[in-house]
Coordinates of C-alpha atoms and ligand atoms in Angstrom, one line a residue:
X25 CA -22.4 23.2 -85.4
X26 CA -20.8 26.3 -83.7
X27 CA -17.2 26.5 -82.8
X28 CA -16.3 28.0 -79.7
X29 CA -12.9 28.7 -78.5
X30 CA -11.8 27.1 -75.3
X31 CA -9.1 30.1 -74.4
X32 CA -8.5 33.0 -72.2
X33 CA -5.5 33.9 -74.1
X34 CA -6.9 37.1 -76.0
X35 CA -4.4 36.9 -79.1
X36 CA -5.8 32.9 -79.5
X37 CA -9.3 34.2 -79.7
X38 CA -8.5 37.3 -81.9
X39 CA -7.0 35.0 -84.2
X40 CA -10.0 32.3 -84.3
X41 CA -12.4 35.3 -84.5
X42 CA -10.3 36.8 -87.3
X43 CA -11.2 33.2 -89.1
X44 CA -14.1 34.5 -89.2
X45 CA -16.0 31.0 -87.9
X46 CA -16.0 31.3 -84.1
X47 CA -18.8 31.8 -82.3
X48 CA -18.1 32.0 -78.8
X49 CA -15.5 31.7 -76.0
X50 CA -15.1 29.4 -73.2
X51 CA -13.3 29.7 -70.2
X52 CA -12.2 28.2 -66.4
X53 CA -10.5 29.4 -63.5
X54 CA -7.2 26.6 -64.9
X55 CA -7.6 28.7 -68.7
X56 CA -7.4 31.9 -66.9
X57 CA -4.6 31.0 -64.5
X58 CA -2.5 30.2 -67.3
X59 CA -2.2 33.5 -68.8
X60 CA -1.5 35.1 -65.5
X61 CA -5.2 37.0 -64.5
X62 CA -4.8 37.3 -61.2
X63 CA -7.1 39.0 -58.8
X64 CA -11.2 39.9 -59.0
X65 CA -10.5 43.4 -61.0
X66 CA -8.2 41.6 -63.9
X67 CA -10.9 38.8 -64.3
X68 CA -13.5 40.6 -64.7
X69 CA -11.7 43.0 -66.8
X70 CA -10.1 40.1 -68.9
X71 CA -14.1 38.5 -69.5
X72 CA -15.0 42.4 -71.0
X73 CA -11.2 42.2 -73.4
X74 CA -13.0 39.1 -74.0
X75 CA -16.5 39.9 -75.3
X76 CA -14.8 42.9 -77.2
X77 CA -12.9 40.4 -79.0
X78 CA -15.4 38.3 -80.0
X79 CA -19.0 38.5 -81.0
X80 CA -20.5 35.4 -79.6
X81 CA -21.5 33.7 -76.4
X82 CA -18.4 34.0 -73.6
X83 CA -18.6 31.2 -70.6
X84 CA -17.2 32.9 -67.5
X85 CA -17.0 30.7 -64.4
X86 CA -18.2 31.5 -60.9
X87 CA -15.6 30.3 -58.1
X88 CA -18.4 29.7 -55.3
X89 CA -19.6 26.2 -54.2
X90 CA -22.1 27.6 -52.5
X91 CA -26.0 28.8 -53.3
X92 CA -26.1 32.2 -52.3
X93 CA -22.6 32.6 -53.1
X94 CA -23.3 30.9 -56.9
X95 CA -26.2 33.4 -57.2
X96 CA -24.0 36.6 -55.9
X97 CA -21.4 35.5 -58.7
X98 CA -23.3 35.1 -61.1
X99 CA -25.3 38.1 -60.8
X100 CA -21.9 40.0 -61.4
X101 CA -21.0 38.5 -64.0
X102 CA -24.0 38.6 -66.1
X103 CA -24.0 42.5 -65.7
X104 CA -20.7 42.5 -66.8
X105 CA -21.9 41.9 -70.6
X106 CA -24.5 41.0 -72.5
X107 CA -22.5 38.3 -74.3
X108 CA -21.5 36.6 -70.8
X109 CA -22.8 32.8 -69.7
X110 CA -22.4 32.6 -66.7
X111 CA -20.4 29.1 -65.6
X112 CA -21.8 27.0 -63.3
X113 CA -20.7 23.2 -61.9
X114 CA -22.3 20.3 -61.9
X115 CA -23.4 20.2 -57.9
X116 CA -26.3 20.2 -55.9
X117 CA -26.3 24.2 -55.4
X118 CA -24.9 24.8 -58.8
X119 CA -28.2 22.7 -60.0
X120 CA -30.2 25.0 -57.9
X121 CA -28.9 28.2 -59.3
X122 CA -29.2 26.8 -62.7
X123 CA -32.9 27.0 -62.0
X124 CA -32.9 30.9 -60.6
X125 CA -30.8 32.1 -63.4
X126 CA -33.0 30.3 -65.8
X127 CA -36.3 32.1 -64.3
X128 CA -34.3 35.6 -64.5
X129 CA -33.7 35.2 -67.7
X130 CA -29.5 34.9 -67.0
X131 CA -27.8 32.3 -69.7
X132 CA -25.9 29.6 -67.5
X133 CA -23.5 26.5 -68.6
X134 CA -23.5 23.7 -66.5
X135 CA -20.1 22.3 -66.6
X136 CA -18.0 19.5 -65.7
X137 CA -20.6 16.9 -66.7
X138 CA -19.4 13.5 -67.1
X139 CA -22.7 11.6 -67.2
X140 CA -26.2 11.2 -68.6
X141 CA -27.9 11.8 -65.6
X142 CA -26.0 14.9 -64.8
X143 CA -26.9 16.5 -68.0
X144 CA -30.5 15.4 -67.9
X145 CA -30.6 17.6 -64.5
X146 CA -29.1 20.4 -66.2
X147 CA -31.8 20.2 -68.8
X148 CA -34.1 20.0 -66.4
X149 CA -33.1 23.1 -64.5
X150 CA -32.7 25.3 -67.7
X151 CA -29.2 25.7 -68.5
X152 CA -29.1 26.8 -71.4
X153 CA -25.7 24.9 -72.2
X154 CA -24.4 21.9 -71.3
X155 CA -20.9 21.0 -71.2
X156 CA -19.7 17.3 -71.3
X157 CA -16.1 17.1 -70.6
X158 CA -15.4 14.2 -73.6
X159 CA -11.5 14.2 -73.2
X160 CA -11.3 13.9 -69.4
X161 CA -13.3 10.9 -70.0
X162 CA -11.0 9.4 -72.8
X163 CA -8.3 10.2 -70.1
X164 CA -9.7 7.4 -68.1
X165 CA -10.9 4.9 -70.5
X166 CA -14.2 5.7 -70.7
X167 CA -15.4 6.7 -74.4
X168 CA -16.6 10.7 -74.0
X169 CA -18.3 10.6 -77.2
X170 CA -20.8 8.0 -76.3
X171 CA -22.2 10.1 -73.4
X172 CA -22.4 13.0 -76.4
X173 CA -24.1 10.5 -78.1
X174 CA -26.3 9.2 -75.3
X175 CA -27.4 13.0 -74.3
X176 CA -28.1 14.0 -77.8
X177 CA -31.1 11.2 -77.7
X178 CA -32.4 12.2 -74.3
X179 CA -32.6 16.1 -75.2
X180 CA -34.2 14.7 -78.8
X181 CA -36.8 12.5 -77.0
X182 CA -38.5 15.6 -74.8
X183 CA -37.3 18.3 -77.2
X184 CA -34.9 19.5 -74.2
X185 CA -33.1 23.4 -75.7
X186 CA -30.5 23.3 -73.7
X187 CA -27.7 23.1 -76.3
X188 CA -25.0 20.1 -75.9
X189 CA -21.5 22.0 -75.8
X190 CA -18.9 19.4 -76.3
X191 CA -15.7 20.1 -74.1
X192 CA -12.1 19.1 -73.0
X193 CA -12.0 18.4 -77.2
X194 CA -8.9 17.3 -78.0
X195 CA -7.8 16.9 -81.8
X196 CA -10.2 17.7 -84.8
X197 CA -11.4 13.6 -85.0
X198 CA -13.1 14.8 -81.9
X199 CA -14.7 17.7 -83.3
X200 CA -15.8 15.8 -86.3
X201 CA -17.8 13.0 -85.1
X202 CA -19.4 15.5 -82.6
X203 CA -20.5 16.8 -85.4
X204 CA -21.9 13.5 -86.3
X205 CA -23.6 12.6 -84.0
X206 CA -25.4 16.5 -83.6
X207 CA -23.6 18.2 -80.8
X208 CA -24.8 21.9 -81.0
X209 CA -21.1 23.1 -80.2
X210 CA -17.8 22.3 -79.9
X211 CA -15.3 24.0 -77.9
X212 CA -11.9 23.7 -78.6
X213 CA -8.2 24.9 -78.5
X214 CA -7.1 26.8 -81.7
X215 CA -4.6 24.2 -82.2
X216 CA -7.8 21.6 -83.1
X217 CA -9.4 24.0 -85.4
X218 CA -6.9 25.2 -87.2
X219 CA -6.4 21.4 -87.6
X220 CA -9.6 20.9 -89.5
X221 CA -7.6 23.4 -92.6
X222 CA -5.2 20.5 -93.5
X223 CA -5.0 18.1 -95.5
X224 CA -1.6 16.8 -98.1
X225 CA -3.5 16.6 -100.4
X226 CA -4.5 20.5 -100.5
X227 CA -1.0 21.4 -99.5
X228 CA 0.6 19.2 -103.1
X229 CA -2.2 20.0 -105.1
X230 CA -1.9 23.9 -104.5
X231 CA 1.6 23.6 -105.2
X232 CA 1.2 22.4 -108.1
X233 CA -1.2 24.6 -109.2
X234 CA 1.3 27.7 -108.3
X235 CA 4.3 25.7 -110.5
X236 CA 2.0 25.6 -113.5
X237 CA 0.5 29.2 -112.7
X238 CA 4.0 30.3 -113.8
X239 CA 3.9 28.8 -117.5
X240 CA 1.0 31.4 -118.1
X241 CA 2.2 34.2 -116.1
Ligands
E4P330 C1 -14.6 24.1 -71.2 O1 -15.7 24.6 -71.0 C2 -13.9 23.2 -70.2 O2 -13.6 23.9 -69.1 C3 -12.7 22.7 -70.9 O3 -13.0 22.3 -72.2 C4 -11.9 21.7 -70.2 O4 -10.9 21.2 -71.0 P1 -9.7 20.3 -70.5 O5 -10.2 19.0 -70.1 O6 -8.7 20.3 -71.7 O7 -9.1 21.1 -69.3

């Protein structure tokens, strides 16, 4: 399973990538907002700091609603660097687009997906990710890692390549039974992969191992 970073704070990602176990970035207008990009020059500049950070795939959103304006976006972006994906919603247009970045060979992620049937379209138009949003449905009571589980059969049954990128992941019990059930990636805040290092057990045994280290020494 890949790890991607769900960020657009650079010294997060620098510190994942530093790990030495991510393998892409993920961002949205909300992410970027919160470290303080403001204007079109900055956000593009901040997706290039990005990509020059690290060395895998980097989701950067468009902001249009629109076809044309989807496809305008898009365009941009992709040019920007060959490591971008260019970010597209789940909507009628954004569907549409899907399917004309998918014949000119431009990687796309169709997110905010929240059922079945929206990621079966995405399939269908090409994107080459898929991103359920599995917390925002915990938020409301409904179990996010059942639809993970219900799209990983339908993309198994017709041998669908769009890649199921599991998102709004919370804590690391979310990013192991992803891994369960065969999501291709999980993005995540630092916070939940750094997470996945712990344990008591490691923490007391190594310790120990240090205390009794000495009586050699
Ligand atoms: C990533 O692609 C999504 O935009 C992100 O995971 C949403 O996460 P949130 O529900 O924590 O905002």
């Amino acid at each position: 399973m890949k790890f991607f970073i769900d960020t657009a704070d650079l010294a997060q990602i620098k510190e994942a990538q530093d790990l030495g176990v991510l393998d892409g970035v993920t961002t949205n207008p909300s992410l970027m907002a919160k470290v303080g990009i403001q204007g079109k020059e900055a956000v593009m500049k901040h997706y290039v700091d990005i990509c020059n950070i690290s060395t895998g795939d980097v989701s950067a959103e468009v902001i249009s609603t629109d076809y044309e304006g989807i496809i305008r976006e898009g365009e941009e972006l992709a040019k920007l660097h060959k490591q971008i994906v260019v970010k597209v919603p789940m909507i009628k247009d954004g569907i549409r687009a899907i399917k004309y970045f998918s014949s000119k060979g431009i990687r796309t992620n169709c997110t905010l997906v929240f059922s079945a049937g929206q990621a079966l379209l995405a399939a269908k138009a090409g994107a080459t990710y898929v991103s359920p949003f599995i917390g925002r449905l915990d938020d409301v009571s409904v179990d996010g890692l059942n639809l993970i589980e219900e799209i990983r059969v339908i993309y198994d049954n017709y041998g669908f390549r769009t890649q199921i990128l599991a998102a709004s992941v919370r804590h690391p019990m979310h990013i192991i039974e992803c891994a369960k059930i065969g999501a291709d990636v999980a993005t995540c805040p630092l916070s939940a992969i750094t997470a996945l290092l712990k344990h008591p057990l490691t923490d007391n045994g190594l310790a120990q191992f240090l205390v009794d280290a000495k009586k050699f020494a």
